[in-house]
Coordinates of C-alpha atoms and ligand atoms in Angstrom, one line a residue:
M182 CA 14.1 -22.4 27.8
L183 CA 13.9 -21.7 24.1
A184 CA 13.2 -18.0 24.6
R185 CA 16.2 -17.5 26.9
T186 CA 18.5 -19.3 24.6
L187 CA 17.3 -17.2 21.6
I188 CA 17.6 -13.8 23.6
E189 CA 21.2 -14.8 24.5
R190 CA 22.2 -15.7 21.0
K191 CA 20.6 -12.6 19.5
R192 CA 22.3 -10.5 22.2
D193 CA 25.6 -12.0 21.1
G194 CA 25.1 -11.2 17.4
G195 CA 23.9 -14.7 16.4
R196 CA 21.0 -15.8 14.1
I197 CA 17.5 -17.1 14.8
A198 CA 16.4 -19.9 12.4
P199 CA 13.0 -19.9 10.8
A200 CA 11.7 -22.9 12.9
E201 CA 12.9 -21.1 16.0
W202 CA 10.9 -17.9 15.1
R203 CA 7.9 -20.1 14.5
A204 CA 8.2 -21.7 18.0
L205 CA 8.9 -18.4 19.7
L206 CA 6.0 -16.5 18.1
A207 CA 3.5 -19.4 18.7
G208 CA 4.6 -19.3 22.4
Y209 CA 4.2 -15.6 22.6
V210 CA 0.7 -15.6 21.1
D211 CA -0.4 -18.4 23.4
G212 CA 1.2 -16.8 26.4
T213 CA 3.8 -19.4 27.3
V214 CA 6.6 -16.9 26.3
P215 CA 6.0 -13.9 28.7
D216 CA 6.2 -10.3 27.7
Y217 CA 9.4 -9.7 29.5
Q218 CA 11.3 -12.3 27.4
M219 CA 9.8 -10.9 24.2
A220 CA 10.8 -7.3 25.3
A221 CA 14.4 -8.5 25.9
L222 CA 14.5 -10.1 22.5
A223 CA 13.1 -7.0 20.9
M224 CA 15.9 -5.0 22.5
A225 CA 18.5 -7.5 21.4
V226 CA 17.2 -7.2 17.8
F227 CA 17.2 -3.4 18.2
F228 CA 21.0 -3.5 18.7
A229 CA 22.1 -6.5 16.8
G230 CA 19.7 -6.3 13.8
L231 CA 18.3 -9.1 11.7
D232 CA 19.7 -10.5 8.4
R233 CA 17.5 -10.9 5.3
D234 CA 16.5 -14.5 6.2
E235 CA 15.5 -13.6 9.6
V236 CA 13.3 -10.6 8.6
R237 CA 11.7 -12.9 6.0
A238 CA 11.0 -15.6 8.6
L239 CA 9.7 -13.1 11.2
T240 CA 7.4 -11.6 8.6
A241 CA 6.1 -14.9 7.4
E242 CA 5.4 -16.2 11.0
M243 CA 3.6 -12.9 12.0
L244 CA 1.5 -13.2 8.9
A245 CA 0.8 -16.8 9.5
S246 CA -0.3 -16.1 13.1
G247 CA -3.6 -14.8 11.8
A248 CA -6.2 -14.7 9.1
A249 CA -5.6 -13.2 5.5
L250 CA -8.1 -11.7 3.2
D251 CA -8.8 -13.8 0.1
L252 CA -9.7 -11.4 -2.6
R253 CA -8.6 -13.4 -5.6
H254 CA -12.2 -13.5 -7.0
L255 CA -12.2 -9.7 -7.4
P256 CA -11.9 -8.9 -11.2
V257 CA -9.4 -6.0 -10.6
G258 CA -6.1 -5.5 -9.0
R259 CA -5.9 -5.0 -5.2
V260 CA -3.4 -2.3 -4.1
D261 CA -2.9 -0.5 -0.8
K262 CA -0.7 2.4 0.3
H263 CA 1.2 2.6 3.5
S264 CA 2.7 5.8 4.9
T265 CA 5.4 5.8 7.6
G266 CA 3.4 8.6 9.1
G267 CA 3.7 12.3 9.5
V268 CA 1.9 15.5 10.4
G269 CA -1.0 16.7 8.2
D270 CA -0.8 13.5 6.2
K271 CA -4.4 13.0 5.2
V272 CA -3.4 11.4 1.8
S273 CA -5.2 8.2 2.5
L274 CA -8.6 9.8 2.8
V275 CA -8.2 11.2 -0.7
L276 CA -6.3 8.5 -2.3
A277 CA -8.5 5.4 -1.4
P278 CA -11.8 6.6 -2.9
L279 CA -9.9 8.1 -5.9
V280 CA -8.1 4.9 -6.8
A281 CA -11.1 2.8 -6.2
E282 CA -13.1 5.1 -8.5
C283 CA -10.4 4.6 -11.1
G284 CA -10.9 0.8 -11.0
V285 CA -8.5 -0.6 -8.6
A286 CA -9.6 -2.4 -5.3
V287 CA -8.2 -0.7 -2.1
P288 CA -8.3 -2.8 1.1
M289 CA -6.9 -0.1 3.3
M290 CA -5.9 -1.2 6.7
S291 CA -4.8 1.8 8.7
G292 CA -3.5 2.7 12.1
R293 CA -4.1 5.2 14.9
G294 CA -2.0 8.3 15.5
L295 CA 0.8 7.8 18.0
G296 CA 3.3 10.3 19.3
H297 CA 3.4 13.5 17.1
T298 CA 1.9 11.8 14.1
G299 CA -1.7 11.5 13.1
G300 CA -3.4 8.2 12.1
T301 CA -6.0 7.6 9.5
L302 CA -8.4 5.8 11.8
D303 CA -8.6 8.7 14.2
K304 CA -9.4 11.0 11.2
L305 CA -12.1 8.8 9.9
E306 CA -13.7 8.4 13.3
A307 CA -14.0 12.3 13.3
I308 CA -16.8 11.6 10.8
P309 CA -20.0 11.1 13.0
G310 CA -20.9 7.4 13.2
F311 CA -18.0 6.1 11.1
R312 CA -17.0 2.5 12.0
T313 CA -13.4 1.5 11.4
R314 CA -13.7 -1.9 13.2
L315 CA -15.0 -4.1 10.4
P316 CA -15.0 -7.9 10.6
L317 CA -13.1 -9.4 7.6
P318 CA -16.3 -10.8 5.8
D319 CA -17.6 -7.2 5.8
V320 CA -14.4 -5.9 4.4
V321 CA -14.7 -8.4 1.5
R322 CA -18.3 -7.5 0.8
Q323 CA -17.5 -3.8 0.8
L324 CA -14.6 -4.4 -1.6
E325 CA -17.0 -6.3 -3.9
R326 CA -19.5 -3.5 -3.8
L327 CA -17.4 -0.2 -3.6
G328 CA -13.9 -1.3 -4.4
C329 CA -12.7 0.2 -1.1
A330 CA -12.8 -0.5 2.7
L331 CA -11.2 1.7 5.3
F332 CA -10.5 -0.4 8.5
G333 CA -8.2 -1.1 11.4
Q334 CA -6.1 -4.2 12.3
T335 CA -8.4 -6.6 14.3
E336 CA -7.5 -9.5 16.6
A337 CA -7.8 -11.7 13.5
I338 CA -5.0 -10.1 11.5
A339 CA -1.4 -10.8 12.5
P340 CA -2.0 -11.2 16.2
A341 CA 1.7 -11.8 16.8
D342 CA 2.5 -8.4 15.4
R343 CA -0.4 -6.7 17.3
K344 CA 0.9 -8.0 20.6
L345 CA 4.6 -7.4 19.7
Y346 CA 3.9 -3.9 18.4
A347 CA 2.2 -2.8 21.6
L348 CA 5.1 -4.3 23.6
R349 CA 7.7 -2.4 21.4
D350 CA 5.8 0.8 21.9
A351 CA 6.1 0.4 25.7
T352 CA 9.8 -0.7 25.6
A353 CA 11.3 1.9 23.2
T354 CA 12.0 -0.7 20.5
V355 CA 9.8 0.6 17.7
E356 CA 12.6 2.3 15.9
S357 CA 14.3 -0.8 14.5
I358 CA 14.2 -1.0 10.7
P359 CA 13.8 -4.8 10.4
L360 CA 11.2 -4.9 13.2
I361 CA 9.3 -2.1 11.4
A362 CA 9.5 -3.7 8.1
A363 CA 8.3 -7.1 9.3
S364 CA 5.5 -5.5 11.4
I365 CA 4.2 -3.4 8.5
M366 CA 4.5 -6.1 5.9
S367 CA 3.0 -8.9 7.9
K368 CA -0.2 -6.8 8.1
K369 CA -0.1 -5.6 4.4
L370 CA 0.5 -9.2 3.1
A371 CA -2.7 -10.3 5.1
E372 CA -4.7 -8.0 2.8
G373 CA -4.1 -10.3 -0.1
L374 CA -2.7 -7.5 -2.3
T375 CA -1.4 -7.7 -5.9
G376 CA 0.6 -4.5 -5.2
L377 CA 1.7 -2.1 -2.5
V378 CA 2.9 1.5 -2.6
L379 CA 4.9 3.0 0.2
D380 CA 5.1 6.6 1.2
I381 CA 8.3 6.9 3.2
K382 CA 8.5 10.3 4.9
R383 CA 12.0 11.9 5.5
G384 CA 12.7 15.0 7.4
S385 CA 12.3 16.1 11.0
G386 CA 8.6 15.1 11.2
G387 CA 9.0 11.5 10.1
F388 CA 9.8 8.4 12.2
L389 CA 13.0 7.9 10.3
P390 CA 14.2 11.5 9.3
E391 CA 17.4 10.4 7.5
L392 CA 17.4 9.6 3.8
D393 CA 19.6 6.5 4.1
R394 CA 17.3 4.9 6.9
G395 CA 14.3 5.6 4.7
L396 CA 15.9 3.9 1.6
E397 CA 17.0 0.9 3.8
L398 CA 13.4 0.5 5.0
A399 CA 12.1 0.7 1.4
R400 CA 14.6 -1.9 0.2
I401 CA 13.7 -4.4 3.0
M402 CA 10.0 -4.1 2.4
I403 CA 10.4 -4.3 -1.4
G404 CA 12.3 -7.6 -0.7
L405 CA 9.6 -8.9 1.7
G406 CA 6.8 -8.0 -1.0
A407 CA 8.8 -10.0 -3.6
D408 CA 9.0 -13.0 -1.4
H409 CA 5.3 -13.1 -1.4
G410 CA 4.6 -12.2 -5.0
C411 CA 3.5 -8.6 -4.2
P412 CA 5.4 -5.9 -6.1
V413 CA 6.2 -2.9 -3.9
V414 CA 7.1 0.6 -5.0
A415 CA 8.2 3.3 -2.6
L416 CA 8.3 7.0 -2.9
L417 CA 10.3 9.2 -0.5
T418 CA 8.3 12.3 0.3
A419 CA 9.1 15.4 2.5
M420 CA 8.1 15.7 6.1
D421 CA 10.3 18.7 7.0
R422 CA 7.0 20.6 7.1
P423 CA 3.4 19.5 7.4
L424 CA 1.6 18.2 4.3
G425 CA -1.2 20.4 3.3
R426 CA -2.6 23.0 5.8
A427 CA -4.8 21.2 8.2
C428 CA -3.4 19.2 11.2
G429 CA -6.0 17.7 13.4
N430 CA -8.7 15.0 12.8
A431 CA -11.9 16.9 11.6
L432 CA -9.8 19.7 10.1
E433 CA -8.0 17.1 7.9
V434 CA -11.2 15.3 6.9
E435 CA -12.5 18.7 5.7
E436 CA -9.2 19.3 3.8
A437 CA -9.5 15.8 2.3
I438 CA -13.0 16.5 1.2
M439 CA -11.9 19.7 -0.4
A440 CA -9.2 17.8 -2.2
L441 CA -11.7 15.3 -3.5
R442 CA -13.6 18.3 -5.0
G443 CA -10.5 19.3 -6.8
E444 CA -9.7 22.1 -4.3
G445 CA -6.9 20.6 -2.2
P446 CA -3.6 22.3 -1.5
A447 CA -1.0 21.8 -4.2
D448 CA 1.4 19.7 -2.2
L449 CA -1.3 17.3 -1.0
M450 CA -2.5 16.9 -4.6
R451 CA 1.0 16.3 -5.8
V452 CA 1.7 13.5 -3.4
T453 CA -1.7 11.9 -3.9
Y454 CA -1.4 11.9 -7.6
A455 CA 2.2 10.4 -7.4
L456 CA 1.1 7.6 -5.1
G457 CA -2.2 7.2 -7.0
A458 CA -0.4 6.8 -10.3
E459 CA 1.8 4.1 -8.9
M460 CA -1.3 2.3 -7.5
L461 CA -3.2 2.5 -10.8
V462 CA -0.3 1.1 -12.8
L463 CA 0.5 -1.7 -10.2
G464 CA -3.2 -2.6 -10.1
G465 CA -3.4 -2.8 -13.9
A466 CA -6.0 0.1 -14.3
A467 CA -3.5 2.3 -16.3
A468 CA -0.8 1.5 -18.7
D469 CA 1.5 4.3 -17.4
H470 CA 1.7 7.2 -15.1
D471 CA 0.3 9.7 -17.7
A472 CA -2.7 7.6 -18.4
A473 CA -3.2 7.1 -14.6
R474 CA -3.1 10.9 -14.0
R475 CA -5.6 11.5 -16.8
R476 CA -7.9 9.0 -15.1
M477 CA -7.6 10.6 -11.8
D478 CA -8.3 14.0 -13.3
V479 CA -11.6 12.7 -14.8
S480 CA -12.6 11.1 -11.5
L481 CA -11.9 14.3 -9.5
S482 CA -13.3 16.8 -11.8
G483 CA -16.6 14.9 -12.5
G484 CA -17.2 14.6 -8.8
R485 CA -17.1 10.8 -8.9
A486 CA -14.2 10.4 -6.4
A487 CA -16.0 12.5 -3.9
A488 CA -19.2 10.6 -4.4
R489 CA -17.2 7.3 -3.9
F490 CA -16.0 8.7 -0.6
Q491 CA -19.7 9.5 0.4
A492 CA -20.7 5.9 -0.5
I493 CA -17.8 4.4 1.7
I494 CA -18.8 6.7 4.6
E495 CA -22.4 5.5 4.3
A496 CA -21.4 1.9 4.1
Q497 CA -19.3 2.2 7.3
G498 CA -22.1 3.8 9.2
G499 CA -20.9 7.4 8.9
D500 CA -22.9 10.5 8.1
P501 CA -22.4 10.9 4.3
R502 CA -23.7 14.5 4.4
V503 CA -20.3 15.7 5.6
V504 CA -19.0 15.4 2.0
D505 CA -21.5 18.2 0.8
D506 CA -21.5 20.0 4.1
P507 CA -18.2 19.6 6.0
A508 CA -19.7 22.0 8.7
R509 CA -21.4 18.7 10.0
L510 CA -17.9 17.6 11.2
P511 CA -17.1 18.3 14.9
Q512 CA -16.4 21.9 15.4
A513 CA -14.0 23.4 17.9
A514 CA -15.5 25.7 20.6
A515 CA -12.8 28.4 20.1
C516 CA -10.5 29.5 17.3
E517 CA -7.9 32.2 16.9
L518 CA -5.6 33.6 14.2
V519 CA -1.8 33.5 14.9
T520 CA -0.1 36.4 13.1
A521 CA 3.6 37.3 12.3
A522 CA 5.3 39.1 15.1
R523 CA 7.8 40.7 12.6
D524 CA 8.5 41.2 8.9
G525 CA 10.6 38.4 7.4
V526 CA 10.6 35.1 5.7
V527 CA 9.1 31.8 7.0
A528 CA 12.3 30.0 7.7
Q529 CA 10.7 26.8 9.1
V530 CA 7.4 25.2 9.8
E531 CA 8.6 22.5 12.1
P532 CA 6.2 19.5 11.8
R533 CA 7.2 17.7 15.1
A534 CA 6.3 20.8 17.1
I535 CA 3.1 21.2 15.3
G536 CA 2.1 17.5 15.8
R537 CA 3.0 17.7 19.5
A538 CA 0.8 20.9 19.7
V539 CA -2.1 19.0 18.2
V540 CA -1.6 16.3 20.8
A541 CA -1.4 18.8 23.6
L542 CA -4.7 20.4 22.4
G543 CA -6.4 16.9 22.8
G544 CA -6.3 15.9 19.1
G545 CA -3.7 13.0 19.5
R546 CA -2.7 10.5 22.1
A547 CA 0.3 10.1 24.2
R548 CA -0.7 6.5 25.0
M549 CA -2.6 4.0 23.0
E550 CA -5.7 4.0 25.3
D551 CA -6.0 7.9 25.3
A552 CA -9.2 9.4 23.8
V553 CA -8.9 12.0 21.1
D554 CA -10.9 15.2 20.5
P555 CA -11.7 15.3 16.8
S556 CA -12.5 19.0 16.7
V557 CA -9.2 20.5 17.7
G558 CA -6.0 21.2 15.7
V559 CA -4.2 23.9 13.7
V560 CA -4.4 25.1 10.1
V561 CA -1.1 26.5 9.0
T562 CA -1.2 28.7 6.0
A563 CA 2.4 29.9 6.2
R564 CA 4.9 27.8 4.1
P565 CA 8.7 27.7 4.3
G566 CA 10.1 30.5 2.0
D567 CA 6.9 32.8 2.2
L568 CA 7.6 36.4 2.7
V569 CA 5.4 37.9 5.5
R570 CA 4.8 41.3 7.1
R571 CA 4.2 41.8 10.8
G572 CA 0.5 41.2 11.6
E573 CA -0.1 39.0 8.6
P574 CA -1.8 35.7 9.3
L575 CA 0.3 32.5 9.6
A576 CA -2.0 29.9 11.1
T577 CA -5.3 29.3 13.1
V578 CA -5.6 27.4 16.3
F579 CA -8.8 25.4 17.0
A580 CA -9.2 24.5 20.6
R581 CA -11.7 23.5 23.3
D582 CA -11.2 26.7 25.4
A583 CA -9.2 29.8 26.1
E584 CA -6.4 27.8 27.7
G585 CA -6.1 25.6 24.6
I586 CA -5.9 28.8 22.5
R587 CA -3.1 30.2 24.6
M588 CA -1.2 27.0 24.5
G589 CA -1.8 26.3 20.8
T590 CA -0.7 30.0 19.9
E591 CA 2.4 29.7 22.0
A592 CA 3.3 26.3 20.3
L593 CA 2.8 27.8 16.8
R594 CA 5.0 30.7 17.5
Q595 CA 7.8 28.2 18.4
A596 CA 7.1 26.0 15.4
I597 CA 6.8 28.7 12.8
V598 CA 10.2 30.3 12.6
L599 CA 10.5 33.7 11.0
G600 CA 13.9 34.9 10.0
D601 CA 15.8 36.8 7.3
E602 CA 16.3 33.8 5.0
A603 CA 15.1 30.3 4.7
D604 CA 17.0 27.0 3.8
P605 CA 15.6 25.4 0.7
P606 CA 13.0 22.7 1.9
L607 CA 13.3 19.2 1.0
P608 CA 12.0 18.2 -2.5
L609 CA 8.3 17.2 -2.0
I610 CA 9.0 13.8 -3.7
S611 CA 12.7 12.9 -3.9
H612 CA 13.2 9.3 -4.7
R613 CA 11.4 6.3 -6.2
V614 CA 12.4 2.8 -5.1
T615 CA 11.5 -0.4 -6.8
S616 CA 13.1 -3.9 -7.0
A617 CA 15.1 -2.5 -9.9
G618 CA 16.8 0.2 -7.7
V619 CA 16.6 3.8 -6.7
T620 CA 15.9 6.8 -9.0
R621 CA 15.5 10.5 -8.4
Y622 CA 11.9 11.5 -8.8
P623 CA 11.4 14.0 -11.6
D624 CA 10.4 17.5 -10.5
Ligands
LIG735 N1 3.8 0.9 12.1 C1 3.7 -0.4 12.3 O1 2.6 -1.1 12.0 N2 4.7 -1.2 12.9 C2 5.8 -0.6 13.2 O2 6.7 -1.3 13.6 C3 5.9 0.8 13.0 C4 4.9 1.5 12.4

């Protein structure tokens, strides 16, 4: 009876009290509240929203539904980064070992790609043998030894969110800001963090393309962090074009390895450094952003960040030789250059279309249970604003067969728009949000 009453109340714009969230979620996890009632409630929340106290109660109850890491014995700060997801976003693969090498522990719980966006777990699993399913005691041991563990949400962590997120995915109720905020924060708070950095993507390739929606999500998540004594800093970054050049699992791991060797594309390095500087300051390993950047320079140029990634790969069962020899990563059977059909300027490199092309090649999933092919994807070298001449290379397609090459080439021709002029792209990093407010990010 409780669930029906709450659905009706939320449908009519009313509030759900903390004790009611507790009873509802307990019933959902133990199966006495059926999926259809929870789906109806999610849809009511989608339209009616949640106020600050309701988001706080939902987050706290989803967090309390499972286990949490206790990392208080670590002698260093514990900081993670969460991205709202995009195309070509391999930042986590570079950032986690880099920040760990600079003296902050990074318990990085990541997700899989869904829809047009990629996921860190799928990228890591492109490394032969890499295990992302780690029991929590192994996560703790690895953090003690290497300062970093890269793993996925298990049944033990926020099971109420795990069940509800799968349901929201199937009922078109993911895109609700309070539900997204509660879902992400219930998992992040289970990591026992002393700080969290958010990378909120804006632009056509992000989940929440509009600036005001990204800022709203940032503010709610910062408030939820504060409720649990976890400072949160958010950067708003551009996803109106892919980040870096590689899009596709093994191709992105290779680009991340190049970045760890100090040879990454400029946009990837800039976003990585900006997020890394926030993490090092929040984690107490650097007094300010300048000091943090100097630390990261030393770790990258001395090869120590790459060596740390190698050690993490080895600890999680993967083949560490990929760091010295990325050719050991899965290789696509076929590849082909896509060239400019005319002289002009690159007006647009549309990330959503590129992400969908990677999925269609087999490199992503339309449904959670789909398998992914780690070898396929695209490498886009054309950037918005570039001048190109007919016949010059724009991108390369990596596919399983000739049909994949044909389909990928066609998709890239649609996604990379050549014209006579280009609109200015979004600033790569536009805003910084903290509990003190929103500021423009310096160029
Ligand atoms: N990622 C999550 O973990 N939850 C959401 O609701 C959306 C993205």
